[in-house]
Tab-separated table of C-alpha atoms in Angstrom:
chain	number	residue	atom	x	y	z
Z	14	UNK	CA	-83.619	-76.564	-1.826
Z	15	UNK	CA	-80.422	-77.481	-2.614
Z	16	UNK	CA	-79.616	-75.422	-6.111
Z	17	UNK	CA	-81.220	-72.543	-3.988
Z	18	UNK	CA	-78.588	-73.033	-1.187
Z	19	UNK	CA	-75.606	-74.171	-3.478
Z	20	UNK	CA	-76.928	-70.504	-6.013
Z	21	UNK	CA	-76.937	-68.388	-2.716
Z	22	UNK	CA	-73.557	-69.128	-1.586
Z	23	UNK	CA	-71.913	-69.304	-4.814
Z	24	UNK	CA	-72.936	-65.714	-6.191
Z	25	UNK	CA	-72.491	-64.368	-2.231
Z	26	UNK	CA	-68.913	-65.676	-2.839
Z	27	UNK	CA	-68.238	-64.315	-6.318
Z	28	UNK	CA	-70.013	-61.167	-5.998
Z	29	UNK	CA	-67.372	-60.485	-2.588
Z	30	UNK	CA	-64.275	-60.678	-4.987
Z	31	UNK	CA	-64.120	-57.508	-6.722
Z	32	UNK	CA	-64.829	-55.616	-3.253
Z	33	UNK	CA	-62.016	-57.187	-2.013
Z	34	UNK	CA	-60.115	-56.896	-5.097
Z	35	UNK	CA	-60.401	-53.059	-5.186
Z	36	UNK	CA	-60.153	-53.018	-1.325
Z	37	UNK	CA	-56.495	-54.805	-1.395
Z	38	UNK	CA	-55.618	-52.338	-4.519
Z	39	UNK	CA	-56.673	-49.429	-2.728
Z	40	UNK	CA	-55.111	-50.228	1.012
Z	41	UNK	CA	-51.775	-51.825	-0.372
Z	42	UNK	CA	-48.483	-50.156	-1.603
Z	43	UNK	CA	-48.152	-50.449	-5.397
Z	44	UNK	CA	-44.753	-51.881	-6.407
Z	45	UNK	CA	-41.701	-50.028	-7.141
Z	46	UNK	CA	-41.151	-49.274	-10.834
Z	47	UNK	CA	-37.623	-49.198	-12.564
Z	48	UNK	CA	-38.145	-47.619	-16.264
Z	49	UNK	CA	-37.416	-45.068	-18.322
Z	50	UNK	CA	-38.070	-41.173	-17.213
Z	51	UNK	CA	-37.898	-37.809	-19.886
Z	52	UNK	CA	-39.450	-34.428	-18.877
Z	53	UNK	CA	-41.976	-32.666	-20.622
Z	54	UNK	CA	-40.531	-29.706	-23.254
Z	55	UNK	CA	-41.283	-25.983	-22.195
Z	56	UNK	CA	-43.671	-25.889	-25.000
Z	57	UNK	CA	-45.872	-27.556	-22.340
Z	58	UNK	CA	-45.575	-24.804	-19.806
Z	59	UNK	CA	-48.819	-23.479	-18.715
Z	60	UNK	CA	-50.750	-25.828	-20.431
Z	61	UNK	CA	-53.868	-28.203	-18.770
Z	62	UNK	CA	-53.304	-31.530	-17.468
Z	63	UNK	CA	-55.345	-34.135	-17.219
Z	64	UNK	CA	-56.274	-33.519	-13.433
Z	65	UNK	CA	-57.304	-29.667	-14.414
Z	66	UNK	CA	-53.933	-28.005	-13.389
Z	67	UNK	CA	-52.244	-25.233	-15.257
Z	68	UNK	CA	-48.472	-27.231	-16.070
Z	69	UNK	CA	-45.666	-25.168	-14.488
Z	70	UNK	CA	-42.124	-26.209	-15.375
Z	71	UNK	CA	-40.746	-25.094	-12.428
Z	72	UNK	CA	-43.056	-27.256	-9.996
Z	73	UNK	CA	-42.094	-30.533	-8.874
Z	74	UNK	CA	-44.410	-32.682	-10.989
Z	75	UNK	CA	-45.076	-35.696	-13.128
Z	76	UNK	CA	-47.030	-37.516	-15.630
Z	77	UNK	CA	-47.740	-41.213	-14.715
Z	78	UNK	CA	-50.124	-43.821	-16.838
Z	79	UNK	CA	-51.455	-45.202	-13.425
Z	80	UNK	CA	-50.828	-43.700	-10.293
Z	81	UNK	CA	-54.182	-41.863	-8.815
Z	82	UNK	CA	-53.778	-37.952	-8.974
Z	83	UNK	CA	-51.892	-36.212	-6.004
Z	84	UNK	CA	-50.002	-39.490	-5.391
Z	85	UNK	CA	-46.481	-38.271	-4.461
Z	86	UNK	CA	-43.482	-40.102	-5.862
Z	87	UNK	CA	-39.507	-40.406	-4.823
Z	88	UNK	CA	-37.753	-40.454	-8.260
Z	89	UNK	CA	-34.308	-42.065	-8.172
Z	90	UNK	CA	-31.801	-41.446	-11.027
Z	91	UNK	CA	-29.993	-44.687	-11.633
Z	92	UNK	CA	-27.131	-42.900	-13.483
Z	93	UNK	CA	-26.206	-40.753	-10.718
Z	94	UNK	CA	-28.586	-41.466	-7.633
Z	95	UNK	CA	-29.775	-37.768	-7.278
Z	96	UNK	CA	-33.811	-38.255	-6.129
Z	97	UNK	CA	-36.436	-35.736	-5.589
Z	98	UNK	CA	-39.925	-35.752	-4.680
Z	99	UNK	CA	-42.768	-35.423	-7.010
Z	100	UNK	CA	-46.737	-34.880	-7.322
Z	101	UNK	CA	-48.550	-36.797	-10.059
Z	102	UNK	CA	-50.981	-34.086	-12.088
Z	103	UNK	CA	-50.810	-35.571	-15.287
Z	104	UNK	CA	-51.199	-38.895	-17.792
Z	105	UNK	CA	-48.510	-40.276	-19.702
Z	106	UNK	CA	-45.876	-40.507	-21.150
Z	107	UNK	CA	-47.528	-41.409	-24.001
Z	108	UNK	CA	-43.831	-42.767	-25.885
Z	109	UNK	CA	-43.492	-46.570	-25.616
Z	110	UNK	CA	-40.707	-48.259	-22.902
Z	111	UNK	CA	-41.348	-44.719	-20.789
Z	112	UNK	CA	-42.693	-44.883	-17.712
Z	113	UNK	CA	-42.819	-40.945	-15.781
Z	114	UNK	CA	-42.654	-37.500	-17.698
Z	115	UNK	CA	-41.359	-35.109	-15.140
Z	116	UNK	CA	-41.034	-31.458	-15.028
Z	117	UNK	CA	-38.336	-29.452	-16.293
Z	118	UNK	CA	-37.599	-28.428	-12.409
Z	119	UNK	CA	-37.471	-31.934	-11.651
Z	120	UNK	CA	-35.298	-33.308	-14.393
Z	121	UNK	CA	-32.739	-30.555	-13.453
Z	122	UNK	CA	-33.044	-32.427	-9.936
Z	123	UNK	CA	-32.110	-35.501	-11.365
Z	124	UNK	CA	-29.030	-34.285	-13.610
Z	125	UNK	CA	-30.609	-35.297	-16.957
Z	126	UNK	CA	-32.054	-32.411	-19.003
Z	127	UNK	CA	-28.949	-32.295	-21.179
Z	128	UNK	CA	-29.745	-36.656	-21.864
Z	129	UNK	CA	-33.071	-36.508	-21.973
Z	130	UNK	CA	-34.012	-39.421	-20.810
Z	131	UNK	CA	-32.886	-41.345	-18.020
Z	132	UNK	CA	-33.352	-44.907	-16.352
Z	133	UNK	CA	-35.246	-44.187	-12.698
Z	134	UNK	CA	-36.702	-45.717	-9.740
Z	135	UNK	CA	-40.406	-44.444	-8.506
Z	136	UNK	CA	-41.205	-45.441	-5.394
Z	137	UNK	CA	-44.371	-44.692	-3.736
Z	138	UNK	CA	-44.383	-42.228	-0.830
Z	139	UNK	CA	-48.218	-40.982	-0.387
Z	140	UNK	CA	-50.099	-42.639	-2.941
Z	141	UNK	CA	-53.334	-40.035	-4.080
Z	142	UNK	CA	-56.916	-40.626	-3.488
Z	143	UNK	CA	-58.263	-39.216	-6.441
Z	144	UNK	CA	-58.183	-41.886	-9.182
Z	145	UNK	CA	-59.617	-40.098	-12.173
């Protein structure tokens, strides 16, 4: 009676932590992210992303490894503090040390299409519900 008692409450307690491990990931804020942000070329332009979208430079988008689909994102410029708000529609960037590709509308936003590259903030403002 005992190994049945001491069985029950051990798997009843180990099969409860990845619930609440995906419940916490799903109900809390991620972190804020300091990296490295480029944009995407205009070769790019009207292309598929990953969530099914047509890519349109001019939109206010982004590529992120991570962040569910439709999450929106304030993107700081650490060179020059410009932000601007964008959706996440994509994957990537697929370059090591990066961590956003934005859109060409967005880059020009953030001062930077002339660099390239530039070092950002991404801070969470909606985060998306579609996680695919």
């Amino acid at each position: 009676m005992w190994k049945t008692t001491s069985l029950l409450i051990l798997s009843l307690t180990v099969s409860s932590i990845p619930f609440n491990a995906v419940y916490a990931n799903k109900s809390s804020k991620p972190a804020t992210q300091v990296g490295i942000a480029s944009y995407y070329g205009h070769r790019f332009h009207g292309r598929m992303t990953a969530n099914g979208e047509r890519f349109n430079k001019e939109e206010l988008s982004a590529a992120h490894r991570s962040y569910p689909f439709g999450t929106l994102l304030r993107v700081t410029n650490l060179d020059n503090q410009k932000s601007t708000l964008v959706r996440i529609n994509d994957r990537g960037p697929y370059i090591k040390g990066r961590i956003i590709d934005l859109s060409h509308r967005a880059a020009r936003e953030l001062s930077f299409v002339d660099e390239g590259i530039t070092r950002v903030k991404l801070e969470v403002i909606e985060l998306g519900s579609d996680d695919t």
